[in-house]
PDB file of C-alpha atoms in Angstrom:
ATOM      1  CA  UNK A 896      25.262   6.194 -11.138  1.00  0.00           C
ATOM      2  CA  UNK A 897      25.828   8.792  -8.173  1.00  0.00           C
ATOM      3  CA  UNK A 898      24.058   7.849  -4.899  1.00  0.00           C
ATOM      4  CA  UNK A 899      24.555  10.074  -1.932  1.00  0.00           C
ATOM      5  CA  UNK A 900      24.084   9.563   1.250  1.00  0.00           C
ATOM      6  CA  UNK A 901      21.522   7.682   2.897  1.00  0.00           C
ATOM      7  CA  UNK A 902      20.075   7.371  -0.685  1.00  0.00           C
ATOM      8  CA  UNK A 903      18.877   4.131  -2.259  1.00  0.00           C
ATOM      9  CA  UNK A 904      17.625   3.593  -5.857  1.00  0.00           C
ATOM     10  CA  UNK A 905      16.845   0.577  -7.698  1.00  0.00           C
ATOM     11  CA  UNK A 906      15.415   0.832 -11.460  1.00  0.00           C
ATOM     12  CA  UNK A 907      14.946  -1.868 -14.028  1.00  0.00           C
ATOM     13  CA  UNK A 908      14.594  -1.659 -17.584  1.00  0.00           C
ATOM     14  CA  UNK A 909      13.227  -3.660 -21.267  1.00  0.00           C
ATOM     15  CA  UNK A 910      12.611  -3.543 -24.141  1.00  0.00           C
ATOM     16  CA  UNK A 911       9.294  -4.132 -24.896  1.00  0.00           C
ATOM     17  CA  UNK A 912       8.450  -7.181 -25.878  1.00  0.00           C
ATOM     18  CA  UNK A 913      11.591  -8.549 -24.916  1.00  0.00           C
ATOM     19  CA  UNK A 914      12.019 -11.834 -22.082  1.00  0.00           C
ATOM     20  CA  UNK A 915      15.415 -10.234 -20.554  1.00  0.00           C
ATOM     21  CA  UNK A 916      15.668  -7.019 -18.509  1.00  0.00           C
ATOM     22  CA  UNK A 917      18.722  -4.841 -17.417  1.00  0.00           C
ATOM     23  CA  UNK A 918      18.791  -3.691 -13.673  1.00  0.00           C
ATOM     24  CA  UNK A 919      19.929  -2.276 -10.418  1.00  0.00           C
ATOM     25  CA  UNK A 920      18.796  -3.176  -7.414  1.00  0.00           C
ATOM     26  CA  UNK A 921      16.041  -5.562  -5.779  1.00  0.00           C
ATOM     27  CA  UNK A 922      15.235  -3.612  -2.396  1.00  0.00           C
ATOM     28  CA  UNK A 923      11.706  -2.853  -1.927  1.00  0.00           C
ATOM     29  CA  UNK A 924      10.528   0.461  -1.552  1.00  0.00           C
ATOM     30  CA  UNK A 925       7.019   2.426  -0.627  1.00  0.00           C
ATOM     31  CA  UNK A 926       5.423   3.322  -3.957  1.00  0.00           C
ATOM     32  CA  UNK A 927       4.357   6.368  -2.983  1.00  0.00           C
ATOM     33  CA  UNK A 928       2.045   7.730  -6.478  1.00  0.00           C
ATOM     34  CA  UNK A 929       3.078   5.291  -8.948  1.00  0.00           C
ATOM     35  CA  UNK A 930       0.534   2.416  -7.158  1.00  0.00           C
ATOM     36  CA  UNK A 931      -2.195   5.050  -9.018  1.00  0.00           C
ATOM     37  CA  UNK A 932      -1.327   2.975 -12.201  1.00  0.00           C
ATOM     38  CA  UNK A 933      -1.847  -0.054  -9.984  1.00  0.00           C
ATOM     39  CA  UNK A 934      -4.976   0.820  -8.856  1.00  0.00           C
ATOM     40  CA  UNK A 935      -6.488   1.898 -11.902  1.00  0.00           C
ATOM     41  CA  UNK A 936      -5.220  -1.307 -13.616  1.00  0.00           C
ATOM     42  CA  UNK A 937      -7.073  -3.382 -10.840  1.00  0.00           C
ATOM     43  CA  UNK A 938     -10.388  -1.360 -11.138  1.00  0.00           C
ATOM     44  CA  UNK A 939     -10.277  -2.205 -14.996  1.00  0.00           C
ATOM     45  CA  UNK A 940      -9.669  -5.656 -14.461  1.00  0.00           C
ATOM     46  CA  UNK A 941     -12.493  -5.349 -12.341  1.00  0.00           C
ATOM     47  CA  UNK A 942     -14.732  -3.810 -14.292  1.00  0.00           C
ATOM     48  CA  UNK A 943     -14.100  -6.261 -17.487  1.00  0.00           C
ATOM     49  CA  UNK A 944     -15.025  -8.987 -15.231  1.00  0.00           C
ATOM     50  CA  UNK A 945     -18.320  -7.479 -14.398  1.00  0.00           C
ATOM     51  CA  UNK A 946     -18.888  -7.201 -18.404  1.00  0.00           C
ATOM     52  CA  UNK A 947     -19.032  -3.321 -17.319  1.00  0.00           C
ATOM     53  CA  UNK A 948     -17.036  -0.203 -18.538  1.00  0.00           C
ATOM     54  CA  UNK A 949     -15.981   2.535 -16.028  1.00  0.00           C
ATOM     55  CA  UNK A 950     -18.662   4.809 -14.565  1.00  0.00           C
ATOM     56  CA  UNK A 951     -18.586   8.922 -15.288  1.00  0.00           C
ATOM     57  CA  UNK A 952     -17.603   9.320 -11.521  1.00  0.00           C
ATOM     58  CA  UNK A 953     -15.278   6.526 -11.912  1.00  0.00           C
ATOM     59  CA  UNK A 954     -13.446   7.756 -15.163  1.00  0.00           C
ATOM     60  CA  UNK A 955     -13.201  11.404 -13.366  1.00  0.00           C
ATOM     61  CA  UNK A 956     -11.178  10.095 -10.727  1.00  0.00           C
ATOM     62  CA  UNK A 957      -9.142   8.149 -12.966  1.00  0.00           C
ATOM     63  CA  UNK A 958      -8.121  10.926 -14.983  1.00  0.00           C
ATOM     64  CA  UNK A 959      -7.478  12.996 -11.884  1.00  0.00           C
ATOM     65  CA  UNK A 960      -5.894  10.061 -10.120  1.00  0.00           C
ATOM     66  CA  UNK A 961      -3.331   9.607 -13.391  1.00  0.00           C
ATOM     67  CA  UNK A 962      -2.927  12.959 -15.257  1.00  0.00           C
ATOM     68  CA  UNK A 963      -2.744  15.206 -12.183  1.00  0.00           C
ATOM     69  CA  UNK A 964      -2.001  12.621  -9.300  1.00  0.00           C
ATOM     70  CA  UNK A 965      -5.079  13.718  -7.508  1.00  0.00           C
ATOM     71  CA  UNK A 966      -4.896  12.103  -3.949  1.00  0.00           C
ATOM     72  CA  UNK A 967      -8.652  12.198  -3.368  1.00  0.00           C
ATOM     73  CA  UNK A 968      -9.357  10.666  -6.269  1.00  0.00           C
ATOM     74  CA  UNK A 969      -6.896   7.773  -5.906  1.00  0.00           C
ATOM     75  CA  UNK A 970      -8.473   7.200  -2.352  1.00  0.00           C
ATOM     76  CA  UNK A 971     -11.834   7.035  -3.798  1.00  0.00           C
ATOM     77  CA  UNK A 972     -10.757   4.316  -6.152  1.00  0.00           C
ATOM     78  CA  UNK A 973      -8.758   2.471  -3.780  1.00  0.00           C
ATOM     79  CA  UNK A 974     -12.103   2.020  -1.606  1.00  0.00           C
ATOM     80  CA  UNK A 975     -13.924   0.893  -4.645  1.00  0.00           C
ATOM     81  CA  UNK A 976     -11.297  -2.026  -5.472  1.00  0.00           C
ATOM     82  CA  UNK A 977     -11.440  -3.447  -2.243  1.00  0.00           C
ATOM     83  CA  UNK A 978      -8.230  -1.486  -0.781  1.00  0.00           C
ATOM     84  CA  UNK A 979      -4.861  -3.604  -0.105  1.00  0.00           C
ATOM     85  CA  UNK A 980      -7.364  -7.132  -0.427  1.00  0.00           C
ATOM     86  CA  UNK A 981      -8.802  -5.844  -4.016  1.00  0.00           C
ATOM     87  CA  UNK A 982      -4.874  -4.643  -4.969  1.00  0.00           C
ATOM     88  CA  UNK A 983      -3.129  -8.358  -4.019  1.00  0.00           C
ATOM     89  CA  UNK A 984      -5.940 -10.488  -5.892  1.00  0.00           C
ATOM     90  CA  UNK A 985      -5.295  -8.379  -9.163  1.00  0.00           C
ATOM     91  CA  UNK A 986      -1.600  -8.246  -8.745  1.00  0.00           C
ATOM     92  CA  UNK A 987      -1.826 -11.988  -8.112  1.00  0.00           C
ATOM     93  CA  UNK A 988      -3.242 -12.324 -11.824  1.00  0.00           C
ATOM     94  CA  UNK A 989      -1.346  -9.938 -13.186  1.00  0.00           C
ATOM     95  CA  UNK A 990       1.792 -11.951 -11.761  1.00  0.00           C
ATOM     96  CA  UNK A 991       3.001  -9.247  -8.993  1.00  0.00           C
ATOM     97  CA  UNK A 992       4.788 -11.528  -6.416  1.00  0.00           C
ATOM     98  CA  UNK A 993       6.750  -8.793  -4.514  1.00  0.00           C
ATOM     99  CA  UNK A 994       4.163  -6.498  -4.266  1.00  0.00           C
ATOM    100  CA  UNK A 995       1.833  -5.576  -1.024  1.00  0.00           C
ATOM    101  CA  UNK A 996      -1.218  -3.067  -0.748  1.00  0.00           C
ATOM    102  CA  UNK A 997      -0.816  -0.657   2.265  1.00  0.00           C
ATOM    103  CA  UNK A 998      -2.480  -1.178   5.352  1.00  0.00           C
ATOM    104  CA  UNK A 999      -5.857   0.462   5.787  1.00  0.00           C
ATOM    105  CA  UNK A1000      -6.701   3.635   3.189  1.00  0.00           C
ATOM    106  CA  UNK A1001      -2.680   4.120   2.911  1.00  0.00           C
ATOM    107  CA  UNK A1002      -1.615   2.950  -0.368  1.00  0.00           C
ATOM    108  CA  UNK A1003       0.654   5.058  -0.956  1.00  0.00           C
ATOM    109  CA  UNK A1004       2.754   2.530   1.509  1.00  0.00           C
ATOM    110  CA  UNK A1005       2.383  -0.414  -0.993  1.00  0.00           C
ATOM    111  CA  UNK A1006       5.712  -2.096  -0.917  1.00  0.00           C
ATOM    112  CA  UNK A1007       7.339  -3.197  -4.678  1.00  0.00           C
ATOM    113  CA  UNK A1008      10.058  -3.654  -6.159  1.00  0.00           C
ATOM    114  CA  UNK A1009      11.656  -2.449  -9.737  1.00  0.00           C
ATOM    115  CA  UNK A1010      11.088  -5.753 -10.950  1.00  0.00           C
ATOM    116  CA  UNK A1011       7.664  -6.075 -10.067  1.00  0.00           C
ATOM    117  CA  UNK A1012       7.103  -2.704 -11.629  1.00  0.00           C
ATOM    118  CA  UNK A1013       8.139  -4.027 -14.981  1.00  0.00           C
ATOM    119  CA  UNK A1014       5.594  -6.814 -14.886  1.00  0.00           C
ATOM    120  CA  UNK A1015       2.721  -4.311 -14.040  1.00  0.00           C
ATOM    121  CA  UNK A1016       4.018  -2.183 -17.216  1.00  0.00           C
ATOM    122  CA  UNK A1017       3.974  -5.230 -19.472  1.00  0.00           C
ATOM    123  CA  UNK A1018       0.408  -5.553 -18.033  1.00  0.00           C
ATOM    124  CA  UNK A1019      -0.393  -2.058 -19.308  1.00  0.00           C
ATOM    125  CA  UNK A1020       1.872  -1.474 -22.628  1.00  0.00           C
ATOM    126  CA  UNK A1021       2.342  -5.264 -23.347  1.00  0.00           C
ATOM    127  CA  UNK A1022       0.114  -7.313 -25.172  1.00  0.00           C
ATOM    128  CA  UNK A1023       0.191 -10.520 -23.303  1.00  0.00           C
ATOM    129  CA  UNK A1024      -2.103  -8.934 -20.630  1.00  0.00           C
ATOM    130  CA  UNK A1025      -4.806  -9.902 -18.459  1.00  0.00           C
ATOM    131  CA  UNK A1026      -6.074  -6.448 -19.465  1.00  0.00           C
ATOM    132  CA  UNK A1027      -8.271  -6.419 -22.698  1.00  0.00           C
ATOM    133  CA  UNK A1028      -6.994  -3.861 -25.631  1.00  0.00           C
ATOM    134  CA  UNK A1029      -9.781  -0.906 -24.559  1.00  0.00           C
ATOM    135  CA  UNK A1030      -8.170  -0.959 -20.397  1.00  0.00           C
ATOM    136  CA  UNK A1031      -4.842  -0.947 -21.875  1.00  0.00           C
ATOM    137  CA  UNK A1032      -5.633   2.257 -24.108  1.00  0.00           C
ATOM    138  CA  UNK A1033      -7.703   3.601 -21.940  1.00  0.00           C
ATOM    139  CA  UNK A1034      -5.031   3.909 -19.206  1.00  0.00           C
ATOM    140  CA  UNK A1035      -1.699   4.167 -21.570  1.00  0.00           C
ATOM    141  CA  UNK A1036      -3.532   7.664 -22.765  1.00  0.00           C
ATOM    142  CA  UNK A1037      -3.591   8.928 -19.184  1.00  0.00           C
ATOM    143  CA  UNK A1038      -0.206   8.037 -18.858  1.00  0.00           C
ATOM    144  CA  UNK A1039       0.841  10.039 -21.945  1.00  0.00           C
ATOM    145  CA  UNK A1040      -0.945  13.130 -20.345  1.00  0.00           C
ATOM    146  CA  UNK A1041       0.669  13.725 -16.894  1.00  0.00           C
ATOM    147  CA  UNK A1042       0.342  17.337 -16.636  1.00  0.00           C
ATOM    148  CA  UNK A1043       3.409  19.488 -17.039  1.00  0.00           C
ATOM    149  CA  UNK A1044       5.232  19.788 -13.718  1.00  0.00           C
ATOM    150  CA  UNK A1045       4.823  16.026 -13.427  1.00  0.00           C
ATOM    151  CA  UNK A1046       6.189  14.913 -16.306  1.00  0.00           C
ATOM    152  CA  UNK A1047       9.955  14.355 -14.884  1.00  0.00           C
ATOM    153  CA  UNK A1048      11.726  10.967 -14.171  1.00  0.00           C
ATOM    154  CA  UNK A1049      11.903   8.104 -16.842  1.00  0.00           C
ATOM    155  CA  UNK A1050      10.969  10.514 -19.723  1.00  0.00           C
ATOM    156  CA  UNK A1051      14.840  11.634 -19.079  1.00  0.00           C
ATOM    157  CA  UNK A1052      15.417   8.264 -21.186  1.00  0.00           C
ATOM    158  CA  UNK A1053      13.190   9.658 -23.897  1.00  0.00           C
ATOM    159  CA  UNK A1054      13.781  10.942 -27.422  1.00  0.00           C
ATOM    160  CA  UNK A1055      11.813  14.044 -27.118  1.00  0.00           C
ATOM    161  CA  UNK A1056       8.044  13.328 -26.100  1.00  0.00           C
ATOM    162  CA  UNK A1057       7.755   9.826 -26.368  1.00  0.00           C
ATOM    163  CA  UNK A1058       6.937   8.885 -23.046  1.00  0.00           C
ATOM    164  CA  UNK A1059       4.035   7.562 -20.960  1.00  0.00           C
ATOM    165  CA  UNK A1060       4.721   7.519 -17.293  1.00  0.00           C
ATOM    166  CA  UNK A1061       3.694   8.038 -13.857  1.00  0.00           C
ATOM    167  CA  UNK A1062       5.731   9.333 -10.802  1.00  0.00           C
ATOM    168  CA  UNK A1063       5.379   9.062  -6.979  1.00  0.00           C
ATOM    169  CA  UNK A1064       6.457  11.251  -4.222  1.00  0.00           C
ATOM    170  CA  UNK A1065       6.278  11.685  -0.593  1.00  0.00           C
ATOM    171  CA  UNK A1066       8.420  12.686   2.298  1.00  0.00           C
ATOM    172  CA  UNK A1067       8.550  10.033   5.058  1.00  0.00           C
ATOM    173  CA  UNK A1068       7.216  11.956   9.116  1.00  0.00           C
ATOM    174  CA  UNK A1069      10.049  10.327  10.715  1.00  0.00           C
ATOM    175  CA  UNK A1070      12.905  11.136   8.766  1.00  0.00           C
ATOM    176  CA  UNK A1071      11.928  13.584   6.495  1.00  0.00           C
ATOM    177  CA  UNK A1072      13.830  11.967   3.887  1.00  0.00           C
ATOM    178  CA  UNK A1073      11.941  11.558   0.275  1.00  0.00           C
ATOM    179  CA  UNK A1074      10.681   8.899  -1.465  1.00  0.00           C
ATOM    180  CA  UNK A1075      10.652   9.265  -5.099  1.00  0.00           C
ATOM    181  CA  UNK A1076       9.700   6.832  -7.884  1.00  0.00           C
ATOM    182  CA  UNK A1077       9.327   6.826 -11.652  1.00  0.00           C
ATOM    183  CA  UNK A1078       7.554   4.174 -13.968  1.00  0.00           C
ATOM    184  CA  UNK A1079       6.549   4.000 -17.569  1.00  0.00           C
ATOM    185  CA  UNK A1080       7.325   3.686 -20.871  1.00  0.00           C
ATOM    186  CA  UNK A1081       9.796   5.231 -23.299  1.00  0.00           C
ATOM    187  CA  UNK A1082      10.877   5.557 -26.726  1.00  0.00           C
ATOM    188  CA  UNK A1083      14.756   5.937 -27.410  1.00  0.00           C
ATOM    189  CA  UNK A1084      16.976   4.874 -30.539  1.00  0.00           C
ATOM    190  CA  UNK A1085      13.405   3.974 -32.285  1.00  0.00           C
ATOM    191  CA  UNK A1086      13.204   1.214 -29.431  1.00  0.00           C
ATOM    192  CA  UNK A1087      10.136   1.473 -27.181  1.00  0.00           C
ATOM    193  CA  UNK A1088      11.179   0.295 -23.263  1.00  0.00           C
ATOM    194  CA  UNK A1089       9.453   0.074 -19.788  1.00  0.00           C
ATOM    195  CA  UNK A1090      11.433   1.448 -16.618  1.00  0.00           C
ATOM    196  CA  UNK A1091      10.976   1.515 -13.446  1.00  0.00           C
ATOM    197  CA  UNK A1092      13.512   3.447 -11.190  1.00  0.00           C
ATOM    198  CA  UNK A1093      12.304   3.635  -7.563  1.00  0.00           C
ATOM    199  CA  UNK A1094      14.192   5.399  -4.723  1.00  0.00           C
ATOM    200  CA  UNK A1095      14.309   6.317  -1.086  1.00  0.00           C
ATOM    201  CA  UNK A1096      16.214   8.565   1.581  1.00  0.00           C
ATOM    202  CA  UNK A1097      16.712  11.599  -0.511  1.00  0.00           C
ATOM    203  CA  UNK A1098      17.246  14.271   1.326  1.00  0.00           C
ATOM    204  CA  UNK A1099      14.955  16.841  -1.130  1.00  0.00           C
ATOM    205  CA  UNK A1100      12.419  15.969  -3.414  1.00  0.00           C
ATOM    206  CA  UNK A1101      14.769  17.568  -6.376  1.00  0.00           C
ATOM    207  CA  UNK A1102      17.695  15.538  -5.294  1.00  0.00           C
ATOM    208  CA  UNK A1103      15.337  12.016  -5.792  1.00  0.00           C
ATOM    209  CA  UNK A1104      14.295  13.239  -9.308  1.00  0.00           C
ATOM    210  CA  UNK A1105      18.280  13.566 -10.377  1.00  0.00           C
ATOM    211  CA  UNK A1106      18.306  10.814  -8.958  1.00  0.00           C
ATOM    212  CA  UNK A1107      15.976   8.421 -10.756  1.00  0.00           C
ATOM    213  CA  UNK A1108      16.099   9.971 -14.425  1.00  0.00           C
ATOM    214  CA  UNK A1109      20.041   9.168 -13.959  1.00  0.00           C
ATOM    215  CA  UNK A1110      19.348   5.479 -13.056  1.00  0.00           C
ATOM    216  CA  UNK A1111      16.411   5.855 -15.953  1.00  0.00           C
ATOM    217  CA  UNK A1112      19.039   7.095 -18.377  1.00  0.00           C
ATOM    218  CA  UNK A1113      22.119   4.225 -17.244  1.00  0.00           C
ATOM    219  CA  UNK A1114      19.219   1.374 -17.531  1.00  0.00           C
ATOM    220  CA  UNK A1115      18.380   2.011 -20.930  1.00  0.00           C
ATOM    221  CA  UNK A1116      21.950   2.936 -21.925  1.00  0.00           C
ATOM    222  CA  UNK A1117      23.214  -0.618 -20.395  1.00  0.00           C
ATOM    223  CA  UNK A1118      19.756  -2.461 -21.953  1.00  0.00           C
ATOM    224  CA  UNK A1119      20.958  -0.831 -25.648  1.00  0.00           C
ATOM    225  CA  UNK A1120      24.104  -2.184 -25.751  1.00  0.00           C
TER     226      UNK A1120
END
């Protein structure tokens, strides 16, 4: 795996189902976009405890939030979990223990690791979940519709279409250097696995996306053989 310079990049991969996971990397990084997943995944926990579904306007902004990476939408829903508080207490049950909600309405500078990653995807594609089968449907179909565009990163480990996924992006004020992450789930060598490949101090946005499909790619190369 190439890393230039003041790059960093950490992924992890499994097979799903599987205890053991293949890896690089355990620095933690801003999430940048992929905390979406995160926050819908808290919101449904939410709402099962309630004995509730998802509202209309709730379910818009999921979609948005998901599919199309709608900021707005992803702020609205981070206000109605309870922000960084609401994110920690679900992450705490869904067994997150490197994981922090950003300060304030900025969660798009949660702090994670790889690792932790993988635990929030066997939360949404595993079934030993503290999400019921319907939240785990619900939110594995959004993640099988990120709009084209969008749809780079761990689906470079993919046979063809069989991915689910959801990426995160952002350049950081004081450096300029980008943050770019990839998480979900793919199908190669009629094995289904979750990666996570998370980076920072990429010098262009493009340069971050080579960047994690080629640790995507290594990590389920190393996890196959």
């Amino acid at each position: 795996m190439t890393v230039s310079g003041d790059a960093a990049v950490a992924v992890a991969a499994r097979r799903l189902g599987s205890g053991a996971s293949a890896g690089y990397g355990d620095a933690v990084f801003d999430t940048a976009s992929i905390v979406k997943v995160d926050i819908l995944a808290a919101l449904l926990l939410r709402a099962q405890d309630a004995g509730r579904r998802l509202t209309t306007r709730e379910r818009t902004c999921a979609a948005a939030m998901i599919e199309h990476s709608d900021n707005d939408s992803a702020t609205a829903l981070w206000r109605v979990i309870g922000g960084a508080d609401g994110l920690d207490a679900a992450n705490e049950r869904f067994g997150l223990t490197e994981t922090a909600g950003g300060d304030g309405a900025l969660w798009g500078l949660t702090r994670t690791t790889a690792a932790d990653q993988l635990v929030l995807l066997e939360q949404v594609f595993g079934a030993r979940s503290e999400l019921g089968g319907a939240s785990r449907t619900y939110l594995q179909g959004l993640m099988g519709r990120i709009v084209p565009g969008q749809d780079w990163g761990v689906s470079a480990a993919a046979d063809g279409s069989g991915w689910a996924l959801k990426n995160g992006w952002m350049p950081r004020d004081a450096t300029g250097l980008w943050v770019v992450n990839s998480i979900g789930r793919v199908t190669a060598g009629g094995d289904d696995y979750l990666v996570a490949a998370l980076s920072s101090g990429n010098s262009t946005k493009e340069q971050g996306i080579a960047l994690v499909e080629e640790a995507a790619r290594s990590a389920v190369s190393a996890y196959g053989r």
